[in-house]
Amino acid sequence: MLPVWTLPRLGVTVRNDPADLRLQLGTRELRFAPVTGWRAVGFTLSGPLPVPQLSGGSLLVPLSALGALGVPVLADTPALLDFAAPTSVPTATLPPSPDLTSAPQPTLQPAPQPTPGPSPLPGPPPSPTFAVNLDTVRVSRTLHRTVEVQRVVLELSGAAQSSVTRLQNGLNVTLSGVSVTPGTQTLESGDTLTLAQTAQGASVSLTTGGGRSEIFTLNNPDRVVIDTTTYLDSSVPPPVDPDALPDGVTYRQLGGLHLLSFDPARFQPRVVSAPTGQASGVADLVRRAGGVAGVNGGYFDPGTHLPVDLVAVGGLMTAPSLEKRATLGFTAQGDTIFGYPRPRYVLSGAGFSVTVNSVRAKAAPDLLTAFVGDGRTRVGADTLTTLLVTPGTSQVRSALTGVITPPEGTLAFTFDPARFPQLPRAANIPLTVTLNWREDGWDAATDALSAGPLLVQSGRVALNPAREGFNTAASIWRPTRQVAFGTLAGQPTIAFLEHGSPEAFAAALVKAGVRDAVRLDSGSSATTYVTGGYANLGGYLNTVWSRPVPNAIVLVPRADLTPAARR
């Protein structure tokens, strides 16, 4: 079974109400109510469907219901459930079912009536009579991972003026000229909802447990909606508050495109990596580097968490380049470089210069391999020699034969002496290590990260999937959540698109005025964080998703700032 709240991502328009469930795809629709069971509209069911279930605050429907609607299922195995990408993702909620005349609704307990005394007493003043009535109160609660979203819908018989008073532990809504049946109810979330009649109209009080409530009105029919968002796990950062960003950080939203730009006089981008073979949340990588914001990096193998393309940190290449994909480079001064470098380590000494074949821990007798030690990973082999070089020096620190574990931050070069006789075989022999970018304008780069494709160049769409070896028929090119790093008005900028293809993303960036941009690993990896919360989406329902990644681009305070400015 699948949660109803996920179905719009499959192209299904829904009404997520246990008492009046609606699922619509094209001309086909399924409706469910406890009093009627499943009803098909626009087609005939071939057999009975399992009833929906409530679990963990979410309403679940059977996979067979999606099959009846015609949702394309690409794979259904114990390990994988895969759907075709929808042509569009609906954002609207279906109205109540027109053929459901009455459905069970949450009811409020009537307030206890006073017991008449033994002697006649003056009766209570007559209740005011108003033309508009509060007919129905509907309550739903949904859990989105560690975010609880509660919706209280007040359905009115007509239009009415409302006013809101924020309280320390909730809010009060006054509906002028509205009559109501008084009562109190404890909601599934633990919040308390109280209805009271006043001389001015209906008073609706919602006492919350620290959640954030937003209120808005709808018409046809007239409704007042109270959405309360509560973060149940304080260890998971909440969505970012655009009104509480650090100085020097600017947030812009243009439809489904979200942009975070950073003052280059205050911040500079860096590549930050998790330990080799490990992955971390983007927020953790930002905090580890002392940064204010970050975005996930390039593509990686989810099984090993190893990058599949170039990563360079602090002048050291820690993952090799495919030598065909768009790359971001950053200088020590904070400048951003865009291009297609093909970096290789070059070892040189007296009368020789040798280019390293690859960067990896696994040795090969026919290759000269490089690895940046992490203090845990072993390199070498019984018949091969490994040279250890301390970055910034120009001589061999030690020369060893067999399997070894290089110290953290030490360069290790492994080779067969018979194949590379010109290389040193003993300590203290002069040896110069150079990172040759093999691309004009890249000599000053210290950090780099390849991903792709290049989306925008000089303010124009620059997509060329054939040049970068992308298969546009594969899932990597599907419409999904998109994330990129670029420049906007001279400022380093993180861009996030809620949903769309690379073509749509590039067009949106150009329209927003972005000058250059490279797409990063998108889809489920797409994660944008700024101090205080995740900014993956503009709304509050999908913003806490953070897939662990092996590397990220992090915005850190410039090294030349004063201590006070850095704080």
XYZ file of C-alpha atoms in Angstrom:
567
model
C 0.000 0.000 0.000
C 1.106 3.582 -0.654
C 0.357 6.793 1.287
C -2.188 8.974 -0.468
C -0.017 12.067 0.032
C 2.662 10.558 -2.251
C 0.332 9.869 -5.173
C 0.466 13.338 -6.815
C 4.114 12.512 -7.593
C 2.721 9.733 -9.790
C 0.341 12.137 -11.548
C -2.742 11.233 -9.450
C -4.962 14.052 -8.203
C -6.271 13.214 -4.737
C -8.617 14.138 -1.944
C -6.838 12.846 1.176
C -9.854 12.361 3.451
C -10.592 8.998 5.172
C -14.300 9.780 5.064
C -14.311 10.872 1.420
C -11.275 9.623 -0.492
C -10.860 10.507 -4.181
C -8.156 9.373 -6.629
C -8.260 10.700 -10.206
C -6.030 10.023 -13.211
C -7.256 11.401 -16.514
C -10.867 10.307 -17.048
C -10.692 7.521 -14.461
C -11.553 8.081 -10.824
C -11.875 5.968 -7.691
C -13.863 7.142 -4.684
C -14.058 5.570 -1.247
C -16.220 6.267 1.789
C -16.751 3.928 4.780
C -20.510 3.870 4.130
C -20.248 3.018 0.423
C -16.890 1.306 -0.142
C -15.036 1.782 -3.438
C -16.869 3.392 -6.383
C -15.435 3.710 -9.885
C -16.229 6.728 -12.075
C -15.483 6.641 -15.791
C -14.785 2.898 -15.866
C -15.869 -0.402 -14.296
C -13.885 -2.225 -11.633
C -12.934 -5.771 -12.615
C -12.957 -6.974 -9.019
C -13.048 -5.847 -5.381
C -10.256 -3.669 -3.958
C -8.822 -3.818 -0.421
C -10.076 -1.011 1.795
C -7.740 1.907 2.614
C -5.888 1.854 5.922
C -4.658 4.456 8.382
C -1.090 3.939 9.586
C 1.220 6.380 11.334
C -1.122 9.260 10.566
C -1.125 8.529 6.826
C -4.014 7.188 4.750
C -2.804 4.234 2.634
C -4.389 2.790 -0.504
C -3.653 -0.558 -2.172
C -1.347 -0.767 -5.175
C -4.189 -2.482 -7.040
C -6.147 0.790 -6.883
C -3.377 2.527 -8.818
C -3.417 -0.307 -11.323
C -7.170 0.165 -11.774
C -6.585 3.874 -12.465
C -3.978 3.018 -15.090
C -0.856 4.284 -13.306
C 2.053 2.749 -15.304
C 4.080 0.359 -13.128
C 7.522 -0.331 -14.617
C 8.692 -2.821 -11.980
C 7.026 -4.562 -9.044
C 9.497 -6.787 -7.202
C 10.294 -7.332 -3.512
C 13.273 -5.005 -3.897
C 11.923 -2.402 -6.320
C 8.644 -0.661 -7.036
C 9.142 1.629 -10.030
C 6.646 3.934 -11.764
C 6.831 5.870 -14.996
C 7.405 9.598 -14.588
C 4.089 11.501 -14.873
C 3.515 14.104 -17.542
C 2.591 16.559 -14.764
C 2.366 16.670 -10.973
C -1.018 17.975 -9.762
C -0.997 20.564 -6.992
C -4.741 21.059 -6.428
C -6.878 18.960 -4.069
C -10.129 17.459 -5.313
C -13.342 18.839 -3.768
C -15.800 16.631 -1.834
C -17.405 13.841 -3.850
C -20.571 15.134 -5.546
C -22.333 11.757 -5.171
C -21.646 11.454 -1.426
C -24.559 13.048 0.310
C -23.379 12.281 3.810
C -20.112 10.969 5.155
C -18.919 10.432 8.735
C -17.074 13.486 9.966
C -15.161 14.136 13.209
C -17.717 15.433 15.681
C -17.232 17.724 18.616
C -18.495 16.645 22.028
C -21.333 18.906 23.176
C -20.606 20.955 26.247
C -22.426 19.701 29.403
C -25.746 21.409 30.016
C -26.414 22.997 33.419
C -28.689 20.991 35.715
C -31.859 22.919 36.686
C -31.962 23.889 40.347
C -34.848 23.054 42.668
C -36.237 26.575 42.491
C -36.960 28.665 39.414
C -34.013 30.793 38.344
C -33.723 33.320 35.556
C -32.853 31.504 32.335
C -29.629 32.210 30.348
C -29.761 35.034 27.862
C -30.957 33.881 24.457
C -28.206 32.888 22.026
C -27.693 35.374 19.233
C -29.130 34.448 15.873
C -26.870 34.762 12.828
C -27.449 34.132 9.132
C -24.237 32.112 8.712
C -23.588 28.827 10.523
C -20.420 26.815 11.183
C -21.733 23.586 9.678
C -18.831 21.147 9.821
C -15.385 20.791 11.328
C -13.015 18.407 9.520
C -9.643 17.410 10.919
C -6.818 15.485 9.211
C -3.286 14.667 10.329
C -0.394 13.565 8.112
C 3.194 12.651 8.961
C 5.901 13.560 6.433
C 8.847 11.761 7.993
C 9.505 13.885 11.111
C 7.078 16.662 10.186
C 3.478 16.481 11.414
C 0.962 18.460 9.390
C -2.508 18.924 10.878
C -5.318 20.541 8.932
C -8.490 21.865 10.567
C -11.188 22.899 8.082
C -14.113 25.021 9.263
C -16.918 24.760 6.709
C -19.393 27.642 6.757
C -22.854 28.000 5.256
C -21.848 31.376 3.822
C -19.189 34.047 3.691
C -17.991 35.549 6.984
C -15.285 37.897 8.217
C -12.524 36.305 10.304
C -9.845 37.684 12.582
C -6.908 35.856 14.154
C -5.269 36.340 17.546
C -1.915 34.596 18.050
C -1.460 33.116 21.502
C 1.627 31.724 23.225
C 0.340 28.157 22.834
C -1.892 28.417 19.782
C -4.365 30.811 18.212
C -7.951 32.028 18.345
C -10.118 32.670 15.290
C -13.197 34.874 15.590
C -15.837 34.363 12.872
C -18.045 37.429 12.936
C -21.770 36.833 12.489
C -21.477 33.035 12.634
C -23.452 30.715 14.912
C -21.852 27.537 16.282
C -22.638 24.587 18.543
C -20.198 24.922 21.484
C -17.897 22.012 22.252
C -14.352 20.826 22.897
C -12.367 18.052 21.228
C -8.873 16.611 21.738
C -7.421 15.970 18.288
C -5.261 12.996 17.251
C -2.190 15.215 17.463
C -2.942 16.026 21.101
C -4.025 19.584 20.273
C -7.265 20.909 21.744
C -9.997 22.482 19.611
C -12.653 24.532 21.367
C -15.765 26.088 19.809
C -17.683 28.782 21.680
C -20.563 31.107 20.877
C -20.081 34.800 21.613
C -22.211 37.847 21.026
C -20.032 38.705 18.036
C -20.070 35.254 16.440
C -18.151 31.961 16.670
C -14.902 31.692 18.613
C -12.553 28.885 17.548
C -9.540 28.231 19.779
C -6.759 25.819 18.821
C -4.239 24.996 21.525
C -1.106 23.470 19.982
C 1.976 21.782 21.373
C 4.478 24.198 19.905
C 3.549 23.833 16.235
C 3.483 26.644 13.706
C -0.017 27.483 12.441
C -0.973 29.189 9.203
C -4.545 30.254 8.422
C -6.214 30.994 5.092
C -9.729 31.138 3.642
C -11.324 29.404 0.660
C -14.645 29.854 -1.077
C -17.129 27.734 -3.007
C -17.884 26.469 -0.387
C -16.755 29.006 2.197
C -14.078 27.593 4.481
C -11.459 28.672 6.980
C -8.388 26.405 7.005
C -5.825 26.153 9.816
C -2.635 24.252 8.944
C -0.346 23.455 11.872
C 3.172 22.156 11.207
C 5.058 20.523 14.085
C 8.619 19.206 13.926
C 8.651 16.045 16.003
C 12.401 15.439 15.917
C 14.518 18.384 16.991
C 17.647 16.698 15.600
C 16.321 17.092 12.031
C 16.643 20.677 10.762
C 13.296 22.262 9.860
C 12.593 24.075 6.592
C 14.511 27.295 6.223
C 12.864 30.535 7.297
C 13.423 33.010 4.410
C 12.977 35.900 6.861
C 15.779 34.745 9.175
C 18.680 34.174 6.768
C 22.251 35.155 7.733
C 23.475 38.566 6.614
C 24.788 38.387 3.078
C 22.423 35.582 2.014
C 19.573 36.421 -0.391
C 16.595 34.168 -1.145
C 14.502 34.476 -4.309
C 11.584 32.385 -5.545
C 10.270 32.435 -9.111
C 7.468 29.888 -9.330
C 9.023 26.504 -8.633
C 12.591 27.860 -8.869
C 14.332 28.745 -5.609
C 17.629 30.679 -5.527
C 20.033 31.262 -2.641
C 22.729 33.825 -3.459
C 25.729 34.699 -1.309
C 27.659 37.957 -0.984
C 31.160 37.122 -2.328
C 32.659 39.702 0.041
C 31.477 37.528 2.951
C 31.339 33.953 1.671
C 33.253 31.669 -0.684
C 32.424 28.168 -1.994
C 34.431 25.074 -1.089
C 34.130 21.370 -1.778
C 33.668 19.378 1.451
C 33.806 15.581 1.537
C 32.784 12.895 3.980
C 35.433 10.269 4.859
C 36.231 7.906 1.973
C 33.429 5.400 1.429
C 31.047 7.235 3.749
C 28.142 9.649 3.305
C 26.772 12.452 5.465
C 23.795 14.785 5.439
C 24.431 18.114 3.763
C 23.713 19.900 7.063
C 26.446 17.828 8.757
C 28.941 18.668 6.018
C 28.088 22.374 6.334
C 28.571 22.311 10.103
C 31.813 20.328 9.776
C 33.268 23.048 7.525
C 31.961 25.923 9.642
C 29.770 27.079 6.755
C 26.395 28.774 6.463
C 24.911 26.838 3.535
C 25.528 23.935 1.207
C 24.239 21.806 -1.623
C 24.865 18.164 -2.483
C 27.687 17.477 -4.930
C 28.180 15.145 -7.882
C 27.044 11.660 -8.787
C 28.126 8.675 -6.676
C 27.725 4.930 -6.312
C 25.018 4.439 -3.642
C 26.478 1.063 -2.696
C 29.997 2.291 -1.915
C 29.356 6.052 -1.529
C 32.338 6.623 -3.825
C 32.125 9.506 -6.339
C 31.917 8.469 -9.981
C 33.601 11.637 -11.248
C 36.140 14.283 -10.303
C 36.455 15.560 -6.729
C 39.337 17.813 -5.653
C 39.719 19.340 -2.192
C 42.470 21.697 -1.115
C 44.561 21.078 -4.221
C 44.333 17.279 -3.890
C 42.362 15.207 -6.389
C 40.554 12.554 -4.327
C 38.423 11.067 -7.123
C 39.386 10.762 -10.810
C 37.740 12.590 -13.679
C 35.645 11.029 -16.438
C 37.130 13.858 -18.540
C 33.885 14.705 -20.325
C 31.426 16.260 -17.861
C 30.860 19.863 -16.838
C 32.905 20.821 -13.794
C 32.855 23.507 -11.100
C 36.191 24.824 -9.837
C 36.898 27.141 -6.912
C 40.024 29.174 -6.241
C 41.524 29.983 -2.855
C 40.196 33.542 -3.340
C 36.623 32.280 -3.796
C 36.270 32.658 -7.564
C 34.146 30.087 -9.424
C 35.374 28.464 -12.662
C 33.195 26.591 -15.159
C 34.558 24.214 -17.776
C 35.671 20.756 -18.828
C 39.101 20.106 -17.259
C 40.826 16.715 -17.536
C 43.086 16.775 -14.471
C 45.914 14.289 -13.882
C 48.669 14.065 -11.320
C 52.152 14.419 -12.837
C 55.257 13.111 -11.050
C 58.545 14.691 -12.093
C 62.163 14.492 -11.047
C 65.658 14.505 -12.475
C 65.209 13.814 -16.174
C 61.700 12.360 -16.072
C 58.011 13.282 -15.997
C 55.283 10.657 -15.619
C 51.489 11.127 -15.751
C 49.462 9.169 -13.202
C 46.849 6.874 -14.768
C 44.103 6.984 -12.152
C 43.113 7.962 -8.613
C 41.946 4.959 -6.594
C 42.918 2.698 -3.720
C 42.952 -0.543 -5.715
C 46.369 -1.171 -7.227
C 47.048 -2.564 -10.716
C 50.441 -3.808 -11.967
C 50.070 -2.064 -15.339
C 49.017 1.324 -13.902
C 50.483 4.144 -11.870
C 47.752 4.934 -9.339
C 47.338 7.726 -6.814
C 45.391 7.854 -3.567
C 44.966 10.464 -0.838
C 45.347 8.608 2.455
C 42.543 8.632 5.017
C 44.267 6.583 7.717
C 41.896 3.658 7.119
C 42.085 2.522 3.498
C 44.835 0.148 2.363
C 46.736 0.478 -0.906
C 49.534 -1.412 -2.629
C 50.265 -5.076 -3.340
C 52.981 -7.607 -2.549
C 55.038 -6.959 -5.693
C 54.325 -3.239 -6.052
C 56.044 -0.162 -4.626
C 54.178 2.712 -2.972
C 55.740 6.173 -2.610
C 54.377 8.383 0.185
C 54.639 12.138 -0.364
C 53.551 14.877 2.009
C 51.589 17.529 0.056
C 53.618 20.712 -0.374
C 56.979 18.938 -0.205
C 59.268 17.927 -3.074
C 60.723 14.637 -1.963
C 59.697 11.079 -1.202
C 58.699 10.653 2.433
C 58.991 6.853 2.291
C 59.047 4.040 -0.260
C 57.360 0.795 0.761
C 56.611 -2.570 -0.806
C 53.425 -4.524 -0.090
C 50.038 -3.531 1.306
C 50.131 -0.393 3.476
C 47.733 2.131 5.029
C 48.771 5.690 4.107
C 48.381 8.309 6.873
C 45.527 10.755 6.513
C 46.240 13.523 4.003
C 49.328 11.816 2.570
C 49.671 11.212 -1.177
C 50.344 7.588 -2.095
C 51.554 6.529 -5.554
C 51.595 2.780 -6.302
C 53.373 1.207 -9.289
C 55.366 -1.733 -10.625
C 59.077 -0.734 -10.616
C 59.680 -2.852 -13.700
C 57.056 -0.869 -15.648
C 58.030 2.556 -14.268
C 61.806 2.269 -13.697
C 62.289 6.064 -13.747
C 60.352 6.534 -10.476
C 62.250 6.651 -7.147
C 62.383 3.571 -4.950
C 63.791 5.075 -1.757
C 62.989 7.851 0.716
C 64.329 11.428 0.547
C 64.772 11.377 -3.249
C 63.496 14.581 -4.961
C 60.009 14.181 -6.436
C 57.602 16.917 -7.480
C 53.855 16.266 -7.575
C 51.779 18.554 -9.794
C 48.029 18.546 -10.462
C 47.807 19.348 -14.177
C 44.253 20.535 -14.982
C 44.850 20.325 -18.755
C 42.425 23.211 -19.333
C 43.109 26.919 -19.841
C 42.154 29.111 -16.901
C 42.158 26.346 -14.304
C 45.672 26.625 -12.843
C 44.417 28.571 -9.808
C 41.712 26.012 -8.908
C 42.119 24.314 -5.523
C 38.705 22.627 -5.250
C 36.676 21.043 -8.040
C 33.684 18.847 -8.567
C 32.288 17.316 -11.771
C 28.594 16.584 -12.310
C 26.777 18.003 -15.321
C 25.318 18.864 -17.607
C 26.354 22.473 -18.089
C 22.978 24.219 -17.980
C 23.786 27.887 -18.608
C 26.831 29.630 -20.078
C 27.126 33.407 -20.441
C 23.403 33.791 -19.758
C 22.257 31.326 -22.433
C 21.028 27.737 -22.340
C 24.102 25.545 -22.950
C 22.742 21.985 -22.757
C 24.715 19.489 -24.834
C 24.024 15.983 -23.479
C 25.892 14.270 -26.334
C 29.124 16.106 -25.527
C 28.933 15.062 -21.871
C 27.817 11.489 -22.549
C 24.339 11.719 -20.993
C 21.623 9.313 -22.159
C 18.518 11.479 -22.417
C 16.323 8.356 -22.527
C 17.602 7.195 -19.115
C 16.327 8.139 -15.660
C 19.174 10.608 -15.132
C 17.391 12.921 -17.611
C 13.877 12.424 -16.231
C 11.753 15.294 -14.880
C 12.493 15.399 -11.156
C 13.819 17.684 -8.429
C 16.752 19.594 -9.912
C 19.653 21.325 -8.179
C 22.562 23.377 -9.539
C 25.374 25.719 -8.576
C 26.101 28.866 -10.541
C 26.499 32.628 -10.490
C 23.828 35.308 -10.468
C 24.743 39.002 -10.599
C 28.309 38.107 -9.657
C 27.245 36.102 -6.595
C 27.708 32.351 -6.067
C 24.211 30.893 -6.157
C 22.517 27.614 -5.276
C 19.465 26.865 -7.447
C 16.688 24.365 -6.722
C 13.795 23.497 -9.054
C 10.860 21.711 -7.436
C 10.179 19.524 -10.479
C 11.143 19.564 -14.128
C 13.506 18.341 -16.821
C 17.069 19.621 -17.333
C 15.727 21.663 -20.261
C 13.057 23.261 -18.072
C 15.643 23.899 -15.349
C 18.042 25.604 -17.754
C 15.264 27.780 -19.191
C 14.133 28.829 -15.703
C 17.706 29.753 -14.730
C 18.180 31.894 -17.840
C 14.861 33.632 -17.188
C 15.995 34.361 -13.612
C 19.194 36.019 -14.898
C 21.685 33.300 -13.949
C 24.923 33.713 -15.936
C 26.523 30.263 -15.581
C 25.315 27.066 -13.905
C 26.160 23.363 -13.689
C 23.592 20.791 -12.620
C 24.545 18.665 -9.617
C 23.252 15.215 -8.662
C 19.471 15.679 -8.772
C 16.413 13.608 -7.954
C 16.485 12.021 -4.503
C 19.961 13.434 -3.780
C 18.945 17.060 -4.413
C 19.448 18.795 -1.068
C 19.885 22.470 -0.270
C 20.669 23.614 3.269
C 21.134 27.033 4.799
C 21.771 27.739 8.472
C 18.679 26.678 10.410
C 16.951 24.456 7.889
C 16.604 22.742 4.549
C 15.442 24.740 1.543
C 14.682 21.839 -0.781
C 11.201 23.130 -1.607
C 9.254 26.264 -1.012
C 6.479 24.572 0.968
C 6.621 22.989 4.387
C 5.549 19.474 3.400
C 8.601 18.278 1.469
C 11.514 20.161 2.938
C 13.215 17.843 5.434
C 14.400 15.177 2.998
C 18.179 14.890 3.081
C 19.823 11.876 1.456
C 23.351 11.289 2.787
C 25.957 12.210 0.167
C 29.753 11.808 -0.053
C 30.463 15.447 -0.876
C 28.890 18.882 -1.026
C 29.588 22.444 -2.084
C 29.630 24.523 1.109
C 29.590 28.308 1.477
C 32.041 29.281 4.213
C 33.016 32.705 5.611
C 35.940 34.153 3.670
C 39.330 33.470 5.242
C 40.241 37.184 5.117
C 37.260 38.301 7.226
C 37.904 39.656 10.696
C 36.897 37.359 13.613
C 33.912 39.605 14.363
C 32.738 39.509 10.757
C 33.162 35.711 10.640
C 30.930 35.385 13.711
